[in-house]
Coordinates of C-alpha atoms in Angstrom, one line a residue:
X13 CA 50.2 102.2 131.5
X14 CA 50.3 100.4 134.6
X15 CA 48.8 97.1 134.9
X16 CA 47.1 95.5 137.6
X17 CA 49.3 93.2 138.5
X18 CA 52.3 95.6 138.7
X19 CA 50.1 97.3 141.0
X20 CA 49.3 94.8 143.5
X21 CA 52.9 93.2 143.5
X22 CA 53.7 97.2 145.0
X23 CA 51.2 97.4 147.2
X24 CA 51.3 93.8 148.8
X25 CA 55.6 94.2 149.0
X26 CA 54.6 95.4 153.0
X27 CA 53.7 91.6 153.6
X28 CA 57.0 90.2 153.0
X29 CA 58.1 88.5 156.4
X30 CA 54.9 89.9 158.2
X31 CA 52.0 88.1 160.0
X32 CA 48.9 89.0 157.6
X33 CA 45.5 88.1 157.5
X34 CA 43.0 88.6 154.6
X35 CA 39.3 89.0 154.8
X36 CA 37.3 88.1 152.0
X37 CA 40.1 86.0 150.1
X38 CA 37.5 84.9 147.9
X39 CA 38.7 82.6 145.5
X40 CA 42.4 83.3 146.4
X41 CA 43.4 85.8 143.8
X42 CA 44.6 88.3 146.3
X43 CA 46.1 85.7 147.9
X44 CA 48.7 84.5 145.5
X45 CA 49.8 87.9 145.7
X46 CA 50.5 87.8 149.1
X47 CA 52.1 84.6 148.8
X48 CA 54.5 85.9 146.7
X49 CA 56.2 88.2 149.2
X50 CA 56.6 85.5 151.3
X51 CA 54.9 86.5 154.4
X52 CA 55.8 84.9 158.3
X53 CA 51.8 83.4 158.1
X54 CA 49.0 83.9 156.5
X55 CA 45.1 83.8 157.7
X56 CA 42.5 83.6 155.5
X57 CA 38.3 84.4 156.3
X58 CA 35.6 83.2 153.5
X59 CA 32.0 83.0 154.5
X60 CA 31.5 81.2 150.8
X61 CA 31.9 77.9 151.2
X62 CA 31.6 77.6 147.4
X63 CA 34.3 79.6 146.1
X64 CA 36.4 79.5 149.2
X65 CA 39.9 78.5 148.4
X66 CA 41.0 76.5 151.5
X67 CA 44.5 76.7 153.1
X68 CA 46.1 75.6 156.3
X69 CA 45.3 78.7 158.0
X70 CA 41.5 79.4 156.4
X71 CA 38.5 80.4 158.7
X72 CA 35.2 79.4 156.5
X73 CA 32.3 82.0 158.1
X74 CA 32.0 85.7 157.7
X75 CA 35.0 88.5 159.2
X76 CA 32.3 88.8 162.3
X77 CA 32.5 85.2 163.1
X78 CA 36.2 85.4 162.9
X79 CA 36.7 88.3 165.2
X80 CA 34.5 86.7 167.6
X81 CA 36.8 83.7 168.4
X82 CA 40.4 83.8 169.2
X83 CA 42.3 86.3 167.0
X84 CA 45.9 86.6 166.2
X85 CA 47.4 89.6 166.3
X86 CA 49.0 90.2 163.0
X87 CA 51.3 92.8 161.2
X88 CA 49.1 93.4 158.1
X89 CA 45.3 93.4 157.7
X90 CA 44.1 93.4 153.7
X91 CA 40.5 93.8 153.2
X92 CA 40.3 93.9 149.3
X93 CA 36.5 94.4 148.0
X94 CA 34.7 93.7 151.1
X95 CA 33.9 96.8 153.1
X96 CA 31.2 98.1 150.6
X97 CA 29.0 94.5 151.0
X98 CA 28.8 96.0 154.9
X99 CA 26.1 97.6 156.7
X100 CA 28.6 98.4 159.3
X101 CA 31.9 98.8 157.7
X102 CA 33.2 100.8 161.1
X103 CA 32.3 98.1 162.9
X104 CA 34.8 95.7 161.1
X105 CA 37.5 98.5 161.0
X106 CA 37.4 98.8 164.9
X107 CA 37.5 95.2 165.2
X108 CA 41.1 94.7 163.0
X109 CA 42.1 97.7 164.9
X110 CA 41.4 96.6 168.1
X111 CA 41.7 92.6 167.7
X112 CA 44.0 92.2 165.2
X113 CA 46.8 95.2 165.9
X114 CA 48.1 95.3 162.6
X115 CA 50.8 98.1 161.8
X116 CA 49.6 98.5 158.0
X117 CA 46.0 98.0 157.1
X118 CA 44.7 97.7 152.9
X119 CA 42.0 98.3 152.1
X120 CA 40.2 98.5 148.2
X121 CA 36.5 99.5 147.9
X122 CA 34.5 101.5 145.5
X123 CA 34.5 105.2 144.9
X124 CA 31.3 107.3 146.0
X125 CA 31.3 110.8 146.2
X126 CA 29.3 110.5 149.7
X127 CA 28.1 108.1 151.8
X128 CA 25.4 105.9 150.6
X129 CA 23.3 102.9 151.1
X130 CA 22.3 100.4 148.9
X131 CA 20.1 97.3 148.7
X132 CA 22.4 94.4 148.6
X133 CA 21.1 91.2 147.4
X134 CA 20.1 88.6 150.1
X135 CA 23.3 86.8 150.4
X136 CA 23.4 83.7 153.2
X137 CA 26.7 83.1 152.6
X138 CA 28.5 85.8 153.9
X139 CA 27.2 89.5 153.7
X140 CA 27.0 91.3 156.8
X141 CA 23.5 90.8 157.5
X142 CA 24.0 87.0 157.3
X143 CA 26.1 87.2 160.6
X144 CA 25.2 84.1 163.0
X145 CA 22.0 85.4 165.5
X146 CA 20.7 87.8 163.0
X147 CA 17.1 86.8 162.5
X148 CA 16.0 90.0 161.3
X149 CA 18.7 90.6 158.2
X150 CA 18.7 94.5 156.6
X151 CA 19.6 94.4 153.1
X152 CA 21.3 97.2 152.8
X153 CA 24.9 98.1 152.8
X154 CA 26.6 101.4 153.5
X155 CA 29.4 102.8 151.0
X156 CA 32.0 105.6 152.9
X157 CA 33.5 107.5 150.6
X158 CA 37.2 107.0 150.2
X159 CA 38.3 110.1 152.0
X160 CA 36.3 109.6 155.2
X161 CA 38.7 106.0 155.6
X162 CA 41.6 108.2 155.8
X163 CA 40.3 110.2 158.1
X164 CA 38.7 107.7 160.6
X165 CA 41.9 105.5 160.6
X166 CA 44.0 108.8 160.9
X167 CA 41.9 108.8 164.4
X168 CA 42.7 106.1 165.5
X169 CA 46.7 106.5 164.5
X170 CA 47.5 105.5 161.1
X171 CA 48.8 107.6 158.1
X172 CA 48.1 107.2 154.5
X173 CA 51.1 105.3 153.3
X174 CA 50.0 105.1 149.5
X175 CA 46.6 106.1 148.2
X176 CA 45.6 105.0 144.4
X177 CA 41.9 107.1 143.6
X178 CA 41.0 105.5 140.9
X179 CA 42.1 102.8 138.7
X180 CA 40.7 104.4 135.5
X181 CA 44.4 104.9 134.3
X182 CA 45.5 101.0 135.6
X183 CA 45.2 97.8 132.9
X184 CA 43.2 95.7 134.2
X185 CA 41.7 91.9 133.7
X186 CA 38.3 91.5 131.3
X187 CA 36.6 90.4 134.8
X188 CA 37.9 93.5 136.7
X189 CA 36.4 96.1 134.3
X190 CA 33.9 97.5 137.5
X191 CA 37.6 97.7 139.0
X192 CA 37.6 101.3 137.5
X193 CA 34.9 102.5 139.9
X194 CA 37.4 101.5 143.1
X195 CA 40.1 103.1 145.0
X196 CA 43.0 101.5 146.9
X197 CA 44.6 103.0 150.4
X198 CA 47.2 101.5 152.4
X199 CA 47.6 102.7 156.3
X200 CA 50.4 102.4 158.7
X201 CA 50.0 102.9 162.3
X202 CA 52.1 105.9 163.8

């Protein structure tokens, strides 16, 4: 059986010597990862100020914020666990497409069999609704299923490079058990 780990080390390989940047690092788990491919640079966004782990390239404030000041352009984008906390998740896909450029985009969200909305817990640190000049927040979040990704970023040019469904049959960590209910896809640009 596979274990996490394993997996990730595979997946992340594509960052060795690139530009990346990571939205949502969290509390930099995904980020040692990363780190261990050795990549050219490495961004960072966090709107959690409490569990943000801070590095010389970190930009504290939600992906939004981010995209609306001077953006790199970068080889990889990784957005691990972050597009199903959005009640616009095309919105942030059009902006790493269009601001960032990256050649490979990763993405990891949860399964659903269709779209669907959700209420999401009132979140001022960072949940799309949270975004700066938002006085009237929706506390909802919208969940694509995993297919549709595919097909919107084969749109706009990338391929599926790897696609993991599930990770029912992957060993994972005692705090990833809701892990099982995600899906991993990684797209390169024609």
């Amino acid at each position: 059986m596979k274990k996490y780990d394993e997996l990730l080390n595979e997946t992340f390989s594509v960052c060795s010597g690139k530009s990346v940047l990571e939205l949502a690092s969290f509390d930099g788990h995904i980020s040692k990862f990363i780190r261990k491919q050795k990549p050219a640079s490495h961004y960072t966004v966090e709107p959690d100020t409490e569990r943000a782990v801070y590095g010389p390239n970190t930009f504290i404030g939600t992906a939004n914020d981010y995209y609306n000041t001077k953006v790199p352009t970068v080889d990889v984008v990784v957005c691990m666990g972050l597009l199903y906390h959005l009640h616009s998740p095309l919105h942030l896909l059009e902006q790493i497409i269009n601001k960032s450029k990256p050649k490979v985009i990763i993405i990891e969200s949860t399964h659903a069999v269709e779209a669907i909305i959700q209420e999401e817990n009132f979140n001022t640190t960072g949940n799309a609704y949270s975004d700066k000049d938002i006085s009237t927040p929706i506390a909802w979040n919208l969940n694509i299923e995993n297919s549709n990704y595919g097909t919107v970023l084969s749109s706009v040019g990338y391929n599926t490079k790897q696609f993991v469904p599930h990770y029912d049959d992957i060993q994972l960590y005692d705090w990833a058990l809701s892990k099982q209910n995600c899906w991993m896809g990684v797209y390169e640009k024609n």
